[in-house]
mmCIF file of C-alpha atoms in Angstrom:
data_model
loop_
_atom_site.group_PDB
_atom_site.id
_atom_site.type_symbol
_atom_site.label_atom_id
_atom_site.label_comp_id
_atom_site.label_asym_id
_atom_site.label_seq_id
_atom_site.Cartn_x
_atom_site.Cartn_y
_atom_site.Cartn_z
ATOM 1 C CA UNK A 1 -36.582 -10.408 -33.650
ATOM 2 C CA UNK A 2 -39.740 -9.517 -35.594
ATOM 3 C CA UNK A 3 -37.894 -11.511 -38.849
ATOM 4 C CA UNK A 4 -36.617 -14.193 -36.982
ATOM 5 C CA UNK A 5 -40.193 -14.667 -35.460
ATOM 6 C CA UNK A 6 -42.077 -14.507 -38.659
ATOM 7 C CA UNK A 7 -39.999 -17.134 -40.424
ATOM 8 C CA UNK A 8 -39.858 -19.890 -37.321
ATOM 9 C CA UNK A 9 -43.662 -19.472 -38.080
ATOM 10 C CA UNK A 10 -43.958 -19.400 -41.592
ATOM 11 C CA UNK A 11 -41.740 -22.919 -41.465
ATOM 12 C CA UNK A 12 -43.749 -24.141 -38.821
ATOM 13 C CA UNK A 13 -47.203 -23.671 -40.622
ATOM 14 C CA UNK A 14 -45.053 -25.754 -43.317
ATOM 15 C CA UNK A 15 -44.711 -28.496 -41.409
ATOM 16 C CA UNK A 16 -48.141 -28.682 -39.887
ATOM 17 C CA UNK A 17 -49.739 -28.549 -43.080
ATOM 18 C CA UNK A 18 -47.200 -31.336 -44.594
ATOM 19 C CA UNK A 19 -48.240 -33.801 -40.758
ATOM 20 C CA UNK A 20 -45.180 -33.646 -39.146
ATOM 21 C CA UNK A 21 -45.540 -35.196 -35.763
ATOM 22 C CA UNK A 22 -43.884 -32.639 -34.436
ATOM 23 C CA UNK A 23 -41.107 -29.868 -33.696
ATOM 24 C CA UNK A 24 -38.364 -28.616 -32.596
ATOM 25 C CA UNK A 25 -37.086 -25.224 -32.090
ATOM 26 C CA UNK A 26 -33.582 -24.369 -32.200
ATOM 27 C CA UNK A 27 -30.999 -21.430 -32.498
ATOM 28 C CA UNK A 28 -28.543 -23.482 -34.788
ATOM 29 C CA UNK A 29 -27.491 -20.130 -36.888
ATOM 30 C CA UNK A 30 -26.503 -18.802 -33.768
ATOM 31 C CA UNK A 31 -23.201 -19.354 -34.739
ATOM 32 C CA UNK A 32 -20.709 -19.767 -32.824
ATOM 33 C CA UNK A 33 -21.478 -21.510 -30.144
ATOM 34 C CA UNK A 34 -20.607 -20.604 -26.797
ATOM 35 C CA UNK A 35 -21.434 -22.403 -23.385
ATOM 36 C CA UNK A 36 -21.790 -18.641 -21.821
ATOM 37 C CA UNK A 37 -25.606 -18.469 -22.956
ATOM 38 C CA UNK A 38 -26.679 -14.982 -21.555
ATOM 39 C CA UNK A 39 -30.595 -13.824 -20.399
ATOM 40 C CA UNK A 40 -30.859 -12.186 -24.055
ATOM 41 C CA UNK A 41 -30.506 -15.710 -25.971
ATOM 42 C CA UNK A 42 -33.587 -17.382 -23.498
ATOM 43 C CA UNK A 43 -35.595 -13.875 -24.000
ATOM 44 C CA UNK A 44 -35.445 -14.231 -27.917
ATOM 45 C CA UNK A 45 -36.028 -18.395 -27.771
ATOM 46 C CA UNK A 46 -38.933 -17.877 -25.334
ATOM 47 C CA UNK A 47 -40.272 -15.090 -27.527
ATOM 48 C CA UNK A 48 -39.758 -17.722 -30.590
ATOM 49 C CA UNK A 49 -40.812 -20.424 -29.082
ATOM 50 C CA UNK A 50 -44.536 -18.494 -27.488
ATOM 51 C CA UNK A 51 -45.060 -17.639 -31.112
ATOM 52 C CA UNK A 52 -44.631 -20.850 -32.474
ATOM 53 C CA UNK A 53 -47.000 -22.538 -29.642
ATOM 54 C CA UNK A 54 -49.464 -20.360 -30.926
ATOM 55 C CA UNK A 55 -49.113 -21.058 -33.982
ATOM 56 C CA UNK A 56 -49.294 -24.615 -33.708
ATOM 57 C CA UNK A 57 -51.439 -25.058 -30.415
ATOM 58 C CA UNK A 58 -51.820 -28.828 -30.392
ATOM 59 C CA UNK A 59 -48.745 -30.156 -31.923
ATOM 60 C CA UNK A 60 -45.892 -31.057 -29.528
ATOM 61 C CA UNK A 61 -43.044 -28.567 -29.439
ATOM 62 C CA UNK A 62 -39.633 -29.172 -27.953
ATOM 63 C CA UNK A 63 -36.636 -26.450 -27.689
ATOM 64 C CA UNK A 64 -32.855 -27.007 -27.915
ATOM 65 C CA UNK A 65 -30.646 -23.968 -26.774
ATOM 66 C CA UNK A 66 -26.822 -24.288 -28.416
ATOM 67 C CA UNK A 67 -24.720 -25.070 -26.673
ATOM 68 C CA UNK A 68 -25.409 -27.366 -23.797
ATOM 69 C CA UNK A 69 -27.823 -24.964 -22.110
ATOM 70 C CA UNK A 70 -29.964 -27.212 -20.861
ATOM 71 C CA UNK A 71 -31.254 -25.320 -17.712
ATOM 72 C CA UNK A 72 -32.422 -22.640 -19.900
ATOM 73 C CA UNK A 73 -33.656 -24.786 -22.139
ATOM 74 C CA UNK A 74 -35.948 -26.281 -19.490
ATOM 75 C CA UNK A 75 -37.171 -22.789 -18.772
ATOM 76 C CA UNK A 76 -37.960 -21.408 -21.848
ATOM 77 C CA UNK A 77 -39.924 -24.635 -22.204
ATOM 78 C CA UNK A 78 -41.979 -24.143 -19.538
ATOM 79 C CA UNK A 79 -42.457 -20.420 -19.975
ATOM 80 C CA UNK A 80 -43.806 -20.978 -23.517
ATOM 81 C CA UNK A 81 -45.591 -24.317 -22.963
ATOM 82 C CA UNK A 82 -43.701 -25.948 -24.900
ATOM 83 C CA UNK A 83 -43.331 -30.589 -24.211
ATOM 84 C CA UNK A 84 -39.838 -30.928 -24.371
ATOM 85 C CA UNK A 85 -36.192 -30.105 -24.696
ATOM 86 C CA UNK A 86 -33.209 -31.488 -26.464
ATOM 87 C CA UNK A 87 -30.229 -32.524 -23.640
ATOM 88 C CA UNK A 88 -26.521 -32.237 -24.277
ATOM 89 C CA UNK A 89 -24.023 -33.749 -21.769
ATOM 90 C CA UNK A 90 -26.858 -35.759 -19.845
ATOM 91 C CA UNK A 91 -24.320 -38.412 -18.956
ATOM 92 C CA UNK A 92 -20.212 -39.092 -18.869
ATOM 93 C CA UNK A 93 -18.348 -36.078 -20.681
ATOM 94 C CA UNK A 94 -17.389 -35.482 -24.188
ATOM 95 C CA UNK A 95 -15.143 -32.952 -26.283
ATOM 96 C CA UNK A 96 -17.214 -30.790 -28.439
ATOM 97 C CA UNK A 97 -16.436 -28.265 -30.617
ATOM 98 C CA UNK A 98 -17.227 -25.480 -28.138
ATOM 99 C CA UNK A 99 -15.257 -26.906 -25.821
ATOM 100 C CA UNK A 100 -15.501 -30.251 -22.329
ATOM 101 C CA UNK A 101 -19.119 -30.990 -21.761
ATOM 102 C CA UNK A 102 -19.728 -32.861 -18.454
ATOM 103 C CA UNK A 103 -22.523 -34.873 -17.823
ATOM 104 C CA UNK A 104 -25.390 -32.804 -15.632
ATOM 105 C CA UNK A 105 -28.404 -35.355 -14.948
ATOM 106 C CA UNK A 106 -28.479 -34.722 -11.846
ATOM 107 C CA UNK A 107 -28.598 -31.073 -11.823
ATOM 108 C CA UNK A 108 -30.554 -30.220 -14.126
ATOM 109 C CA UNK A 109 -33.628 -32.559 -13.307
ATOM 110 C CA UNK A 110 -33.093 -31.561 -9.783
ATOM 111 C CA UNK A 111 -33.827 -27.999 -10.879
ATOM 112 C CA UNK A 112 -36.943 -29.228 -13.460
ATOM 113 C CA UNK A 113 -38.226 -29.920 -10.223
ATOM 114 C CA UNK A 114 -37.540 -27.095 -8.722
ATOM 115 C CA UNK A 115 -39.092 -24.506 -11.387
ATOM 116 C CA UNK A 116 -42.092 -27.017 -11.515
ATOM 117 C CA UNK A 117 -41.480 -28.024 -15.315
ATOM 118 C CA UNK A 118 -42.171 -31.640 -14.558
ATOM 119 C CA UNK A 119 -44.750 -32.424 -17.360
ATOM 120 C CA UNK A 120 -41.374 -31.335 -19.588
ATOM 121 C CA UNK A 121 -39.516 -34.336 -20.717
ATOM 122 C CA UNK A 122 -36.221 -34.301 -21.290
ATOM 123 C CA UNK A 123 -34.507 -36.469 -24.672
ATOM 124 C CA UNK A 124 -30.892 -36.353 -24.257
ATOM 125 C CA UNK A 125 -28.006 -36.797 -26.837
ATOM 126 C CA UNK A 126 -25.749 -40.017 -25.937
ATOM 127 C CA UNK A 127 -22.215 -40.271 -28.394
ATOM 128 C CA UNK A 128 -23.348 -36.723 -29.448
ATOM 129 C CA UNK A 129 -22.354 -35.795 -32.929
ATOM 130 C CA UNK A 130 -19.603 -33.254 -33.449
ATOM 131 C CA UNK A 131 -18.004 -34.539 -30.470
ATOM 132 C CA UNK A 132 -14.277 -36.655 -29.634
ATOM 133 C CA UNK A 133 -15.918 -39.581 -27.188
ATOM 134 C CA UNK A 134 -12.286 -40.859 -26.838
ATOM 135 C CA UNK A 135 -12.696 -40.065 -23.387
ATOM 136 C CA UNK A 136 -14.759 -42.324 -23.130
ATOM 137 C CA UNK A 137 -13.844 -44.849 -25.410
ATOM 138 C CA UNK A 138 -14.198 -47.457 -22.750
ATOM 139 C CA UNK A 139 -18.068 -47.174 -22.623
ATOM 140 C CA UNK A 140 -20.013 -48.468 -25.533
ATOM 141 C CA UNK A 141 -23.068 -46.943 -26.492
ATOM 142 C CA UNK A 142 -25.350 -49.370 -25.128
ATOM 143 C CA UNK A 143 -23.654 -48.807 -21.659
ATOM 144 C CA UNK A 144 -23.917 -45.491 -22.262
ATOM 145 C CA UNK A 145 -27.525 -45.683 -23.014
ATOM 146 C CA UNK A 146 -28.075 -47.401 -19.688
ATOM 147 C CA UNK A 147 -26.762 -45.054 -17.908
ATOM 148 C CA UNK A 148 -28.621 -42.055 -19.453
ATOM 149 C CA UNK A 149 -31.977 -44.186 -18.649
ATOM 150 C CA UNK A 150 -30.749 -45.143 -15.132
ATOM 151 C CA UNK A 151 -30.595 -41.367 -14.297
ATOM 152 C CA UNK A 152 -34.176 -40.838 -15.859
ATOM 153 C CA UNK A 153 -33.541 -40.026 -19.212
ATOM 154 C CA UNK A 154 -37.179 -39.574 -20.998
ATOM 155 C CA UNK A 155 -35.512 -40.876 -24.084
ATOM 156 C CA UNK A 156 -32.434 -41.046 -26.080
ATOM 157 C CA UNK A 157 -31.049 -39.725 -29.238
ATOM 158 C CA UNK A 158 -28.509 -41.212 -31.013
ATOM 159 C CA UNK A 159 -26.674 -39.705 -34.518
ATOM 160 C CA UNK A 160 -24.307 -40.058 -37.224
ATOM 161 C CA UNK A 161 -20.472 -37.964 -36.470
ATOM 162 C CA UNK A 162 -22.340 -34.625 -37.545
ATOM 163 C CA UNK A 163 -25.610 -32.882 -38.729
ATOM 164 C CA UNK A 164 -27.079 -34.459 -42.117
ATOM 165 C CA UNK A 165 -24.872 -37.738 -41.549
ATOM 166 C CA UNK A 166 -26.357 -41.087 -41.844
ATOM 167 C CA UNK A 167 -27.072 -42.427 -38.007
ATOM 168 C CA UNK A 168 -25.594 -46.004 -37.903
ATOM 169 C CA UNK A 169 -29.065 -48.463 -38.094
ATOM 170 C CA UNK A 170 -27.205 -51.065 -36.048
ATOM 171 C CA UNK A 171 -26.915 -49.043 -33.565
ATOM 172 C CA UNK A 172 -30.699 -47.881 -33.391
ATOM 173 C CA UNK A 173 -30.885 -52.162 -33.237
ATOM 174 C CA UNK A 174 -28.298 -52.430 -30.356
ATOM 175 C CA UNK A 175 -29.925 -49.133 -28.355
ATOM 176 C CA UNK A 176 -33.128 -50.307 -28.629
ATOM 177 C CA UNK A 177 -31.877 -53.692 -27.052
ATOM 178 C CA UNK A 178 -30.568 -51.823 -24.194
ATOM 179 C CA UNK A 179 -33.262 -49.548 -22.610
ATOM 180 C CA UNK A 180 -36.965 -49.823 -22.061
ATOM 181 C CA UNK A 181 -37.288 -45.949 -22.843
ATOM 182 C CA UNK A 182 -37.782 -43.909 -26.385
ATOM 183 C CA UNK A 183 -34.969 -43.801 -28.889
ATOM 184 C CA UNK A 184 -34.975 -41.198 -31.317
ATOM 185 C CA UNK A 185 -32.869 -40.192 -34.623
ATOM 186 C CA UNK A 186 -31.221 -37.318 -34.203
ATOM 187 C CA UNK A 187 -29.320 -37.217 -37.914
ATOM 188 C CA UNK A 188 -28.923 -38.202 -41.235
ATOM 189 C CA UNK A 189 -32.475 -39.393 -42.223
ATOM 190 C CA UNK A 190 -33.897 -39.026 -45.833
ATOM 191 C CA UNK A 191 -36.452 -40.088 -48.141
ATOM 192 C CA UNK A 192 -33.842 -42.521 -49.143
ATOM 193 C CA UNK A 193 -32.955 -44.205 -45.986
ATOM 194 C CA UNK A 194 -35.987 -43.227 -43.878
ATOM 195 C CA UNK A 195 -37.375 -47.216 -43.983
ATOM 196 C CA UNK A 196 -34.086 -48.083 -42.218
ATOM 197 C CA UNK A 197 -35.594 -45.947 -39.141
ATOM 198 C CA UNK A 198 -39.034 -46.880 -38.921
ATOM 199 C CA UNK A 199 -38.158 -48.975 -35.627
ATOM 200 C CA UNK A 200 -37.263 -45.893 -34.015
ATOM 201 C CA UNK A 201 -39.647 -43.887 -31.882
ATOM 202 C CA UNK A 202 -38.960 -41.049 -33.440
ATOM 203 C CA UNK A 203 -36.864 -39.374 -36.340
ATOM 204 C CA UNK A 204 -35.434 -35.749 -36.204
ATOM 205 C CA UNK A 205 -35.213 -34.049 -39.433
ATOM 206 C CA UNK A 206 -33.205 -30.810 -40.001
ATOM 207 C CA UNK A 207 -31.276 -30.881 -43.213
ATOM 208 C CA UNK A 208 -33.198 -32.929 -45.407
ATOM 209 C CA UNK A 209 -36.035 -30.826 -45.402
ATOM 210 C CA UNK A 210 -34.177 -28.013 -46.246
ATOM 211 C CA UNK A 211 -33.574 -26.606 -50.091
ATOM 212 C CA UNK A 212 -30.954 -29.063 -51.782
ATOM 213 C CA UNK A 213 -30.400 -30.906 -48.210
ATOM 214 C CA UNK A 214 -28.328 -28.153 -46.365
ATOM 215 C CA UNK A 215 -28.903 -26.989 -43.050
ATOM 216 C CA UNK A 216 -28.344 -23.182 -43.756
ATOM 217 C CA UNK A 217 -31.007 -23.119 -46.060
ATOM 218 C CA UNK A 218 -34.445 -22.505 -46.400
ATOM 219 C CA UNK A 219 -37.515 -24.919 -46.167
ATOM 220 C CA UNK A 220 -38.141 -26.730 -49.218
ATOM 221 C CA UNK A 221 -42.305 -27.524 -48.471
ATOM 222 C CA UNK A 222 -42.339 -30.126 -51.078
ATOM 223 C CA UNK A 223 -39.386 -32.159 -49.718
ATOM 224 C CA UNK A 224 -41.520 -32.139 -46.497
ATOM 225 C CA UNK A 225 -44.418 -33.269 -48.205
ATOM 226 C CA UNK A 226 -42.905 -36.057 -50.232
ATOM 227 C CA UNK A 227 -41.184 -37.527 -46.761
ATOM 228 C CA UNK A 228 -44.271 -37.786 -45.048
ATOM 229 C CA UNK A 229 -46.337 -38.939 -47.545
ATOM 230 C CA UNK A 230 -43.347 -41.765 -47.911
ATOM 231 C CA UNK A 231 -43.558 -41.963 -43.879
ATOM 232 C CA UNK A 232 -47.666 -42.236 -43.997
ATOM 233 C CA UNK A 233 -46.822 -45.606 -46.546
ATOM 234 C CA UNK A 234 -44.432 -46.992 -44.496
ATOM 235 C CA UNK A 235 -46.919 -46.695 -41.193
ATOM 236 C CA UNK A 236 -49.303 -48.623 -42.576
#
């Protein structure tokens, strides 16, 4: 836990000194994935996650706990003071790789309020990646958007068919259409395609900013620093 701690904070002092807007903190080599997420997993991510705040004590911090444990999620976030977390499953249900996710708006802001984590928003996957949607293939993504922002969504994240591929920009077009809430990137962008996602309210960058563009791998500083100095041109 000590090495785990020490390099979430090493990377996240290298993306507060490159201006990320933010971050995200994640157990994605937690591999593999299992919906049984036991007290030990939310003790190390709240541990992560306290160190992290305190590392970076004014930049807004979110948490995602793999797979689909959105409940704990919540907690951890509020435990550690962290502003947000990362949904799975917030509405209709999917095939993922770990198994049927089924939609839990309901529940689970039900219980934000119940644990008193309301100041925690909550930005939820819709058409997740790594996912079969043929059940429902019937509802289009805009409908599905609707849905997710009907049931209070704080915003929506939309991807590409798995981590590091391209999101589809028409769809960031046809999303935004739909809903009066945030939409966010949740894959695929790079210095390359980053100016087809500057309508977006936000972009969520994993794999690019890692050594040679893989996920596994450590982060490459000056890839950071050469995407936000691209992002800081295409602000103004």
């Amino acid at each position: 836990m000590c090495q785990i701690t020490e390099d979430a904070c090493r990377e996240a002092e290298i993306y507060s000194d490159a201006g990320v807007d933010g971050l995200i903190i994640e157990n994605m080599h937690d591999i593999p994935y299992t919906f049984s997420v036991g007290p030990e997993v939310c003790a190390c991510m709240t541990a992560v996650c306290s160190a992290v705040r305190h590392q970076c004590p004014s930049l807004p911090l979110g948490v995602q706990i793999l797979s689909s444990a959105n409940h704990q999620a919540l907690a951890v976030a509020l435990a550690s003071g962290l502003d947000f977390i990362r949904a799975e499953g917030f509405v209709f249900s999917h095939v993922a790789d770990e198994g049927l996710v089924n939609a839990c708006a309901g529940d689970l802001l039900r219980y934000r309020k119940q644990i008193g984590a309301e100041r925690v928003c909550i930005f939820t996957d819709i058409k997740k990646k790594h996912s079969s949607h043929a059940l429902t293939s019937d509802v289009s993504i805009e409908e599905t958007a609707r849905a997710a922002e009907f049931f209070l969504s704080d915003g929506l994240i939309i991807t590409g068919s798995a981590t590091g591929v391209q999101t589809d920009p028409l769809q960031l077009k046809a999303v935004s259409k739909a809903v009066k809430i945030p939409v966010l990137i949740g894959s695929g962008v790079t210095y390359e395609n980053v100016a087809d996602y500057m309508e977006a309210n936000a972009l969520i960058i994993g794999s690019h900013f890692k050594t040679e563009g893989h996920w596994a791998n450590a982060v490459d500083p000056e890839r950071v620093k050469s995407f936000m100095k691209k992002v800081t041109a295409l602000r103004q």
